[in-house]
Amino acid sequence: MQANSQNSSLSHLNDRGEAQMVDVSAKGATVREALARGQVRMDRATLAAIAAGNLPKGDVLATARLAGIMAAKQTASLIPLCHPLPLSLVEVTLTPDPDLPGYQITARVKTKAETGVEMEALTAVTVTALTLYDMAKAIDKAMDITHIHLVQKTGGKSGDWHRPA
Amino acid sequence: MQANSQNSSLSHLNDRGEAQMVDVSAKGATVREALARGQVRMDRATLAAIAAGNLPKGDVLATARLAGIMAAKQTASLIPLCHPLPLSLVEVTLTPDPDLPGYQITARVKTKAETGVEMEALTAVTVTALTLYDMAKAIDKAMDITHIHLVQKTGGKSGDWHRPA
Amino acid sequence: MQANSQNSSLSHLNDRGEAQMVDVSAKGATVREALARGQVRMDRATLAAIAAGNLPKGDVLATARLAGIMAAKQTASLIPLCHPLPLSLVEVTLTPDPDLPGYQITARVKTKAETGVEMEALTAVTVTALTLYDMAKAIDKAMDITHIHLVQKTGGKSGDWHRPA
Amino acid sequence: MQANSQNSSLSHLNDRGEAQMVDVSAKGATVREALARGQVRMDRATLAAIAAGNLPKGDVLATARLAGIMAAKQTASLIPLCHPLPLSLVEVTLTPDPDLPGYQITARVKTKAETGVEMEALTAVTVTALTLYDMAKAIDKAMDITHIHLVQKTGGKSGDWHRPA
Amino acid sequence: MQANSQNSSLSHLNDRGEAQMVDVSAKGATVREALARGQVRMDRATLAAIAAGNLPKGDVLATARLAGIMAAKQTASLIPLCHPLPLSLVEVTLTPDPDLPGYQITARVKTKAETGVEMEALTAVTVTALTLYDMAKAIDKAMDITHIHLVQKTGGKSGDWHRPA
Amino acid sequence: MQANSQNSSLSHLNDRGEAQMVDVSAKGATVREALARGQVRMDRATLAAIAAGNLPKGDVLATARLAGIMAAKQTASLIPLCHPLPLSLVEVTLTPDPDLPGYQITARVKTKAETGVEMEALTAVTVTALTLYDMAKAIDKAMDITHIHLVQKTGGKSGDWHRPA
């Protein structure tokens, strides 16, 4: 019993504990939005090199941002039980943070669909971070991709959710 | 000058600061290996639910592990300037850690190629973590994917690298 | 004339016999479901090894099931004239059958769309079977993937269809 | 013990029963070839319609053949533990067989690599069959995709294998 | 100011000049259609060889046409800021033109969505042309893919557009 | 006979006129390079807007360049009979040309493989051009993607080739 209710809480498992893509065909398509966040921590000198290398028209941040946007569209191919969704907006921002030191990354994703886009936002943040790592790894292999989490989600029957402070 | 040398340190940028896939055609194909690591931090109750939901044959950890392995093979599609490589091994492990509480994730990747597989290992860790999040997000949206980094790389002309303790 | 009417029966061909993706823009989006089935026949010893290897937490069946689910989402990339569809459910089951001996595989797929998901269900069964073959081919190369067919489809203007017994 | 040796026979499972992509980095790259076969059984009238619809320049068989060739190149994306391989040849043939009635399908795949192309050949046969189904399903939903198996493999350390008659 | 208004004209750039996928969630889903066109110019002998090679059942044109149709479905993976769309029709035609000499290619794409399918139609034309080049490059490497442009688009709030003569 | 020799000139067709991926397993892996070129012609005002929108850090050209690089890696998925190849370099350049007016695009691709990378270079040019179109189509739908061709190829048994002036 206990096991059963726990299984059904892990919503991608059926009664036999098997992974399945859950049925959303009875749910209405509504506008949903998710905001996720993460960080890439790096050496202070790496942060300076990216800033320098990115001016006047260096492609470091543009490359990372585009990789994140494009990855959001591949979420259903990467995450086995995600539903393929029509995305209506993907927006990725990279902000230098001298206190980390490193970059703060956020991704905002919207859809009009039967289920939410939390995984799309998290995937965008993650692949943006991986690409930033790839672009700078020749000078700093010890960078840390960290604190990736959902900030908030809105829309859908289960209601809004905001990460506790 | 300074700018130039910094640009060339960011090895994916050419002299004009433009992103390009670098030339590895003159490098020899040698066996290379990379090991990466990361964590998913979660509520203690979530860790317990996954443990319970995964027995006797629940698919939570198997799903996350496979997603990581399959994602390693998509690295060159996800990370814009990565070279497509023939992978000779991908191995992902998920270890419960009651002290986090959560899961420790490692990925080991090998190739016989002209360039290394650091990004493949980091991508495997990351997508394993994202999938674990996806499997358990119905009961814990506040999970944190964190401390993803390269542990070591071996092989290739640039030599071995081990993350400083 | 005869040729024409036969061509139009092969609905993916136009009047010139050329393959085209047909127009579904005038059709309404309704809930549609398809159920497909297939078998992997194998040596009795192979069936036993999978059963043994799958306990207590071996990944053989989980891997095959996930591969089938993920493949359903790639149907429009694999089958040239299939429409890309938002899938609302994919469910794959593998049942050992000592009388084959081997595994019975079924896949159930649902969508709310302008066209049906027969190909998605058949693709899921097929890739599940191929993955089971891959997992066990080291001990049994002679396995046979067989009797893959549509069991039933429901929804849509053309009405329900059930495979004759 | 018994369990262990059985697990290691299922070569994609490690000692803990977990699915992993096995290490082929120590193996030499040699020319390897695989031949696979399968059938699509259909109504006699369907076979006639395809024959008619395919003349003078109808695309039914060309579409199915190309889908199989292209799918062979996607094998490592579809089958979770397959190694990505450089394919040096993919050849698909479709032969009408009035006795089935239906089509006999064969696929021959070659590579120069560390591991074999059995799964590529089986995937090509399978997706060719699925596409043939898709092209003709408007007139015959009851078609059966059947008897898909490896015929032979050559090359590699484990030696040649021919399916017993 | 001037810069800002120009930026907002380049609709994929935000106020900071960063590329983003724009928000279409407030737009209604309506039927939209796009028609694109292009040419492959070639040696007269190449055109003759394709015509000869394509009879009675050669696959040159069928291969090029299918490649274009399948590529239309990959548009959102190829063009970084394109929205993934459910396509309701893709139709590619190849017409020999002795006056070029070469082939005229057109692609017509329809959707019921929040944004248009211009890029899908252009992608279909382009990949059809590239595939025709690939099929004939052994005898004519100097072929020219040329004059690819949008002919017209209909549907959507911004209204119809027809290319000026 | 005549037909046969013509068919074999169209190297992707077999004796029956069927499309097949040709066998390169007997060929040696050597360094090969291809250079392709193309143009996007546009309104003079569009060229000015891109120049303005791209400064100081607008992403227009970086987005187009990255799309071209990433597309080169997808060539074997897009062009049905292309062999999947390990690319050792992809380099895309966009040069404004006030005389067109518009942009000149070149792509240079290298590999160490059994067959050449002409299609990869042409695909990179083409998708760069399509992305530039996508970025600017809100202000200029009449842009023309034109004069895409191979400039030269080097390496491989068939020897070097340079486009006649």
mmCIF file of N, CA and C in Angstrom, chain F residues 45-135:
data_model
loop_
_atom_site.group_PDB
_atom_site.id
_atom_site.type_symbol
_atom_site.label_atom_id
_atom_site.label_comp_id
_atom_site.label_asym_id
_atom_site.label_seq_id
_atom_site.Cartn_x
_atom_site.Cartn_y
_atom_site.Cartn_z
ATOM 1 N N ALA F 45 18.857 48.182 -47.216
ATOM 2 C CA ALA F 45 18.448 48.574 -45.858
ATOM 3 C C ALA F 45 18.565 47.394 -44.892
ATOM 4 N N THR F 46 18.342 46.186 -45.390
ATOM 5 C CA THR F 46 18.464 45.005 -44.542
ATOM 6 C C THR F 46 19.909 44.796 -44.123
ATOM 7 N N LEU F 47 20.793 44.928 -45.081
ATOM 8 C CA LEU F 47 22.222 44.809 -44.785
ATOM 9 C C LEU F 47 22.630 45.827 -43.716
ATOM 10 N N ALA F 48 22.106 47.043 -43.834
ATOM 11 C CA ALA F 48 22.415 48.073 -42.843
ATOM 12 C C ALA F 48 21.841 47.723 -41.472
ATOM 13 N N ALA F 49 20.636 47.179 -41.454
ATOM 14 C CA ALA F 49 20.013 46.826 -40.178
ATOM 15 C C ALA F 49 20.771 45.705 -39.483
ATOM 16 N N ILE F 50 21.237 44.726 -40.247
ATOM 17 C CA ILE F 50 22.022 43.643 -39.639
ATOM 18 C C ILE F 50 23.316 44.206 -39.082
ATOM 19 N N ALA F 51 23.971 45.050 -39.857
ATOM 20 C CA ALA F 51 25.208 45.670 -39.386
ATOM 21 C C ALA F 51 24.948 46.441 -38.096
ATOM 22 N N ALA F 52 23.877 47.215 -38.081
ATOM 23 C CA ALA F 52 23.546 47.988 -36.884
ATOM 24 C C ALA F 52 23.138 47.068 -35.737
ATOM 25 N N GLY F 53 22.289 46.101 -36.039
ATOM 26 C CA GLY F 53 21.775 45.205 -34.994
ATOM 27 C C GLY F 53 22.866 44.315 -34.440
ATOM 28 N N ASN F 54 23.923 44.183 -35.191
ATOM 29 C CA ASN F 54 24.975 43.268 -34.753
ATOM 30 C C ASN F 54 26.019 43.964 -33.881
ATOM 31 N N LEU F 55 25.832 45.259 -33.616
ATOM 32 C CA LEU F 55 26.800 46.005 -32.820
ATOM 33 C C LEU F 55 26.128 46.602 -31.604
ATOM 34 N N PRO F 56 26.753 46.556 -30.434
ATOM 35 C CA PRO F 56 28.092 46.029 -30.200
ATOM 36 C C PRO F 56 28.121 44.523 -29.984
ATOM 37 N N LYS F 57 27.020 43.904 -29.605
ATOM 38 C CA LYS F 57 27.149 42.487 -29.291
ATOM 39 C C LYS F 57 25.956 41.687 -29.793
ATOM 40 N N GLY F 58 25.287 42.228 -30.834
ATOM 41 C CA GLY F 58 24.137 41.528 -31.399
ATOM 42 C C GLY F 58 24.544 40.175 -31.950
ATOM 43 N N ASP F 59 23.596 39.263 -31.942
ATOM 44 C CA ASP F 59 23.949 37.872 -32.207
ATOM 45 C C ASP F 59 23.657 37.420 -33.624
ATOM 46 N N VAL F 60 23.327 38.338 -34.550
ATOM 47 C CA VAL F 60 22.858 37.883 -35.856
ATOM 48 C C VAL F 60 23.874 36.979 -36.561
ATOM 49 N N LEU F 61 25.072 37.481 -36.746
ATOM 50 C CA LEU F 61 26.048 36.705 -37.514
ATOM 51 C C LEU F 61 26.547 35.498 -36.719
ATOM 52 N N ALA F 62 26.696 35.661 -35.397
ATOM 53 C CA ALA F 62 27.119 34.512 -34.586
ATOM 54 C C ALA F 62 26.091 33.388 -34.662
ATOM 55 N N THR F 63 24.814 33.739 -34.654
ATOM 56 C CA THR F 63 23.765 32.728 -34.738
ATOM 57 C C THR F 63 23.818 31.987 -36.068
ATOM 58 N N ALA F 64 23.967 32.752 -37.144
ATOM 59 C CA ALA F 64 24.019 32.122 -38.466
ATOM 60 C C ALA F 64 25.248 31.223 -38.592
ATOM 61 N N ARG F 65 26.367 31.691 -38.095
ATOM 62 C CA ARG F 65 27.609 30.919 -38.186
ATOM 63 C C ARG F 65 27.506 29.613 -37.393
ATOM 64 N N LEU F 66 26.978 29.709 -36.182
ATOM 65 C CA LEU F 66 26.840 28.494 -35.369
ATOM 66 C C LEU F 66 25.863 27.510 -35.982
ATOM 67 N N ALA F 67 24.787 28.023 -36.541
ATOM 68 C CA ALA F 67 23.817 27.128 -37.176
ATOM 69 C C ALA F 67 24.476 26.354 -38.307
ATOM 70 N N GLY F 68 25.327 27.048 -39.062
ATOM 71 C CA GLY F 68 26.040 26.372 -40.154
ATOM 72 C C GLY F 68 26.989 25.310 -39.645
ATOM 73 N N ILE F 69 27.721 25.634 -38.593
ATOM 74 C CA ILE F 69 28.668 24.661 -38.023
ATOM 75 C C ILE F 69 27.922 23.437 -37.493
ATOM 76 N N MET F 70 26.840 23.680 -36.755
ATOM 77 C CA MET F 70 26.091 22.557 -36.191
ATOM 78 C C MET F 70 25.430 21.719 -37.292
ATOM 79 N N ALA F 71 24.983 22.371 -38.339
ATOM 80 C CA ALA F 71 24.345 21.634 -39.436
ATOM 81 C C ALA F 71 25.338 20.727 -40.149
ATOM 82 N N ALA F 72 26.595 21.181 -40.262
ATOM 83 C CA ALA F 72 27.597 20.326 -40.905
ATOM 84 C C ALA F 72 27.659 18.971 -40.204
ATOM 85 N N LYS F 73 27.496 19.003 -38.881
ATOM 86 C CA LYS F 73 27.539 17.746 -38.118
ATOM 87 C C LYS F 73 26.288 16.894 -38.325
ATOM 88 N N GLN F 74 25.224 17.473 -38.879
ATOM 89 C CA GLN F 74 23.991 16.722 -39.143
ATOM 90 C C GLN F 74 23.879 16.276 -40.592
ATOM 91 N N THR F 75 24.905 16.485 -41.390
ATOM 92 C CA THR F 75 24.798 16.211 -42.826
ATOM 93 C C THR F 75 24.323 14.787 -43.119
ATOM 94 N N ALA F 76 24.892 13.819 -42.424
ATOM 95 C CA ALA F 76 24.524 12.426 -42.714
ATOM 96 C C ALA F 76 23.086 12.104 -42.302
ATOM 97 N N SER F 77 22.499 12.925 -41.427
ATOM 98 C CA SER F 77 21.080 12.748 -41.110
ATOM 99 C C SER F 77 20.182 13.402 -42.153
ATOM 100 N N LEU F 78 20.698 14.434 -42.813
ATOM 101 C CA LEU F 78 19.873 15.196 -43.752
ATOM 102 C C LEU F 78 19.943 14.657 -45.171
ATOM 103 N N ILE F 79 21.129 14.266 -45.598
ATOM 104 C CA ILE F 79 21.334 13.826 -46.982
ATOM 105 C C ILE F 79 21.330 12.304 -46.961
ATOM 106 N N PRO F 80 20.314 11.669 -47.569
ATOM 107 C CA PRO F 80 20.059 10.252 -47.317
ATOM 108 C C PRO F 80 21.241 9.312 -47.521
ATOM 109 N N LEU F 81 22.084 9.566 -48.530
ATOM 110 C CA LEU F 81 23.107 8.578 -48.855
ATOM 111 C C LEU F 81 24.505 8.999 -48.429
ATOM 112 N N CYS F 82 24.597 10.070 -47.635
ATOM 113 C CA CYS F 82 25.898 10.489 -47.109
ATOM 114 C C CYS F 82 26.368 9.541 -46.008
ATOM 115 N N HIS F 83 27.676 9.292 -46.003
ATOM 116 C CA HIS F 83 28.263 8.508 -44.925
ATOM 117 C C HIS F 83 28.459 9.390 -43.696
ATOM 118 N N PRO F 84 28.202 8.860 -42.513
ATOM 119 C CA PRO F 84 28.526 9.609 -41.289
ATOM 120 C C PRO F 84 30.044 9.694 -41.137
ATOM 121 N N LEU F 85 30.564 10.899 -40.948
ATOM 122 C CA LEU F 85 32.011 11.109 -40.914
ATOM 123 C C LEU F 85 32.408 11.861 -39.643
ATOM 124 N N PRO F 86 33.593 11.569 -39.126
ATOM 125 C CA PRO F 86 34.129 12.352 -38.017
ATOM 126 C C PRO F 86 34.744 13.632 -38.571
ATOM 127 N N LEU F 87 34.179 14.784 -38.279
ATOM 128 C CA LEU F 87 34.698 16.039 -38.823
ATOM 129 C C LEU F 87 35.822 16.553 -37.938
ATOM 130 N N SER F 88 36.935 16.950 -38.559
ATOM 131 C CA SER F 88 38.015 17.482 -37.732
ATOM 132 C C SER F 88 38.059 19.000 -37.719
ATOM 133 N N LEU F 89 37.351 19.656 -38.602
ATOM 134 C CA LEU F 89 37.268 21.128 -38.590
ATOM 135 C C LEU F 89 36.027 21.570 -39.352
ATOM 136 N N VAL F 90 35.338 22.549 -38.813
ATOM 137 C CA VAL F 90 34.276 23.237 -39.555
ATOM 138 C C VAL F 90 34.465 24.723 -39.293
ATOM 139 N N GLU F 91 34.538 25.495 -40.359
ATOM 140 C CA GLU F 91 34.804 26.926 -40.230
ATOM 141 C C GLU F 91 33.882 27.664 -41.177
ATOM 142 N N VAL F 92 33.095 28.552 -40.660
ATOM 143 C CA VAL F 92 32.128 29.296 -41.476
ATOM 144 C C VAL F 92 32.447 30.784 -41.384
ATOM 145 N N THR F 93 32.469 31.457 -42.522
ATOM 146 C CA THR F 93 32.660 32.910 -42.472
ATOM 147 C C THR F 93 31.540 33.619 -43.219
ATOM 148 N N LEU F 94 31.141 34.756 -42.663
ATOM 149 C CA LEU F 94 30.122 35.613 -43.264
ATOM 150 C C LEU F 94 30.757 36.972 -43.520
ATOM 151 N N THR F 95 30.746 37.406 -44.767
ATOM 152 C CA THR F 95 31.375 38.684 -45.095
ATOM 153 C C THR F 95 30.354 39.596 -45.758
ATOM 154 N N PRO F 96 30.138 40.784 -45.195
ATOM 155 C CA PRO F 96 29.190 41.694 -45.833
ATOM 156 C C PRO F 96 29.736 42.144 -47.183
ATOM 157 N N ASP F 97 28.878 42.243 -48.172
ATOM 158 C CA ASP F 97 29.297 42.656 -49.502
ATOM 159 C C ASP F 97 28.309 43.720 -49.995
ATOM 160 N N PRO F 98 28.716 44.982 -49.918
ATOM 161 C CA PRO F 98 27.786 46.067 -50.268
ATOM 162 C C PRO F 98 27.382 46.030 -51.736
ATOM 163 N N ASP F 99 28.174 45.340 -52.562
ATOM 164 C CA ASP F 99 27.864 45.322 -53.986
ATOM 165 C C ASP F 99 26.734 44.354 -54.332
ATOM 166 N N LEU F 100 26.490 43.351 -53.449
ATOM 167 C CA LEU F 100 25.409 42.405 -53.791
ATOM 168 C C LEU F 100 24.082 43.142 -53.849
ATOM 169 N N PRO F 101 23.617 43.828 -52.818
ATOM 170 C CA PRO F 101 24.140 43.844 -51.453
ATOM 171 C C PRO F 101 23.709 42.606 -50.699
ATOM 172 N N GLY F 102 24.517 42.239 -49.682
ATOM 173 C CA GLY F 102 24.199 41.067 -48.902
ATOM 174 C C GLY F 102 25.437 40.479 -48.263
ATOM 175 N N TYR F 103 25.415 39.165 -48.044
ATOM 176 C CA TYR F 103 26.537 38.488 -47.393
ATOM 177 C C TYR F 103 27.103 37.391 -48.276
ATOM 178 N N GLN F 104 28.423 37.316 -48.308
ATOM 179 C CA GLN F 104 29.122 36.179 -48.890
ATOM 180 C C GLN F 104 29.367 35.179 -47.757
ATOM 181 N N ILE F 105 29.101 33.921 -48.011
ATOM 182 C CA ILE F 105 29.279 32.884 -46.998
ATOM 183 C C ILE F 105 30.260 31.845 -47.531
ATOM 184 N N THR F 106 31.228 31.459 -46.721
ATOM 185 C CA THR F 106 32.065 30.314 -47.093
ATOM 186 C C THR F 106 32.103 29.326 -45.940
ATOM 187 N N ALA F 107 32.293 28.064 -46.273
ATOM 188 C CA ALA F 107 32.471 27.036 -45.249
ATOM 189 C C ALA F 107 33.614 26.137 -45.673
ATOM 190 N N ARG F 108 34.485 25.866 -44.721
ATOM 191 C CA ARG F 108 35.609 24.977 -44.956
ATOM 192 C C ARG F 108 35.471 23.823 -43.975
ATOM 193 N N VAL F 109 35.556 22.596 -44.455
ATOM 194 C CA VAL F 109 35.377 21.413 -43.613
ATOM 195 C C VAL F 109 36.515 20.449 -43.887
ATOM 196 N N LYS F 110 37.061 19.857 -42.831
ATOM 197 C CA LYS F 110 38.100 18.836 -42.976
ATOM 198 C C LYS F 110 37.708 17.557 -42.247
ATOM 199 N N THR F 111 38.225 16.448 -42.753
ATOM 200 C CA THR F 111 38.036 15.170 -42.078
ATOM 201 C C THR F 111 39.253 14.292 -42.351
ATOM 202 N N LYS F 112 39.401 13.244 -41.558
ATOM 203 C CA LYS F 112 40.344 12.174 -41.897
ATOM 204 C C LYS F 112 39.471 10.946 -42.054
ATOM 205 N N ALA F 113 39.118 10.632 -43.302
ATOM 206 C CA ALA F 113 38.097 9.607 -43.508
ATOM 207 C C ALA F 113 38.225 8.978 -44.876
ATOM 208 N N GLU F 114 37.326 8.034 -45.153
ATOM 209 C CA GLU F 114 37.355 7.271 -46.405
ATOM 210 C C GLU F 114 36.663 8.005 -47.547
ATOM 211 N N THR F 115 35.948 9.045 -47.234
ATOM 212 C CA THR F 115 35.244 9.769 -48.286
ATOM 213 C C THR F 115 35.244 11.256 -47.942
ATOM 214 N N GLY F 116 34.873 12.084 -48.906
ATOM 215 C CA GLY F 116 35.067 13.520 -48.768
ATOM 216 C C GLY F 116 33.953 14.253 -48.040
ATOM 217 N N VAL F 117 34.163 15.544 -47.836
ATOM 218 C CA VAL F 117 33.242 16.358 -47.050
ATOM 219 C C VAL F 117 32.623 17.486 -47.861
ATOM 220 N N GLU F 118 32.443 17.247 -49.163
ATOM 221 C CA GLU F 118 31.800 18.262 -49.990
ATOM 222 C C GLU F 118 30.385 18.579 -49.465
ATOM 223 N N MET F 119 29.633 17.545 -49.154
ATOM 224 C CA MET F 119 28.252 17.789 -48.734
ATOM 225 C C MET F 119 28.209 18.513 -47.387
ATOM 226 N N GLU F 120 29.169 18.225 -46.524
ATOM 227 C CA GLU F 120 29.208 18.909 -45.233
ATOM 228 C C GLU F 120 29.454 20.410 -45.428
ATOM 229 N N ALA F 121 30.368 20.737 -46.341
ATOM 230 C CA ALA F 121 30.652 22.156 -46.582
ATOM 231 C C ALA F 121 29.444 22.856 -47.199
ATOM 232 N N LEU F 122 28.806 22.198 -48.175
ATOM 233 C CA LEU F 122 27.625 22.791 -48.808
ATOM 234 C C LEU F 122 26.474 22.921 -47.814
ATOM 235 N N THR F 123 26.326 21.932 -46.931
ATOM 236 C CA THR F 123 25.261 22.008 -45.926
ATOM 237 C C THR F 123 25.516 23.153 -44.957
ATOM 238 N N ALA F 124 26.767 23.345 -44.575
ATOM 239 C CA ALA F 124 27.090 24.445 -43.662
ATOM 240 C C ALA F 124 26.758 25.796 -44.291
ATOM 241 N N VAL F 125 27.151 25.978 -45.559
ATOM 242 C CA VAL F 125 26.831 27.241 -46.241
ATOM 243 C C VAL F 125 25.325 27.458 -46.289
ATOM 244 N N THR F 126 24.618 26.401 -46.630
ATOM 245 C CA THR F 126 23.184 26.516 -46.854
ATOM 246 C C THR F 126 22.432 26.855 -45.568
ATOM 247 N N VAL F 127 22.766 26.180 -44.484
ATOM 248 C CA VAL F 127 22.039 26.430 -43.239
ATOM 249 C C VAL F 127 22.457 27.768 -42.628
ATOM 250 N N THR F 128 23.690 28.182 -42.854
ATOM 251 C CA THR F 128 24.069 29.548 -42.459
ATOM 252 C C THR F 128 23.191 30.562 -43.183
ATOM 253 N N ALA F 129 23.018 30.340 -44.469
ATOM 254 C CA ALA F 129 22.192 31.260 -45.266
ATOM 255 C C ALA F 129 20.733 31.236 -44.812
ATOM 256 N N LEU F 130 20.196 30.053 -44.575
ATOM 257 C CA LEU F 130 18.807 29.946 -44.112
ATOM 258 C C LEU F 130 18.628 30.667 -42.780
ATOM 259 N N THR F 131 19.610 30.550 -41.896
ATOM 260 C CA THR F 131 19.486 31.187 -40.575
ATOM 261 C C THR F 131 19.576 32.702 -40.693
ATOM 262 N N LEU F 132 20.435 33.174 -41.583
ATOM 263 C CA LEU F 132 20.509 34.619 -41.820
ATOM 264 C C LEU F 132 19.153 35.103 -42.334
ATOM 265 N N TYR F 133 18.581 34.329 -43.246
ATOM 266 C CA TYR F 133 17.232 34.667 -43.730
ATOM 267 C C TYR F 133 16.242 34.721 -42.564
ATOM 268 N N ASP F 134 16.294 33.726 -41.714
ATOM 269 C CA ASP F 134 15.355 33.667 -40.597
ATOM 270 C C ASP F 134 15.514 34.874 -39.671
ATOM 271 N N MET F 135 16.760 35.269 -39.423
ATOM 272 C CA MET F 135 17.009 36.380 -38.502
ATOM 273 C C MET F 135 16.513 37.712 -39.056
#
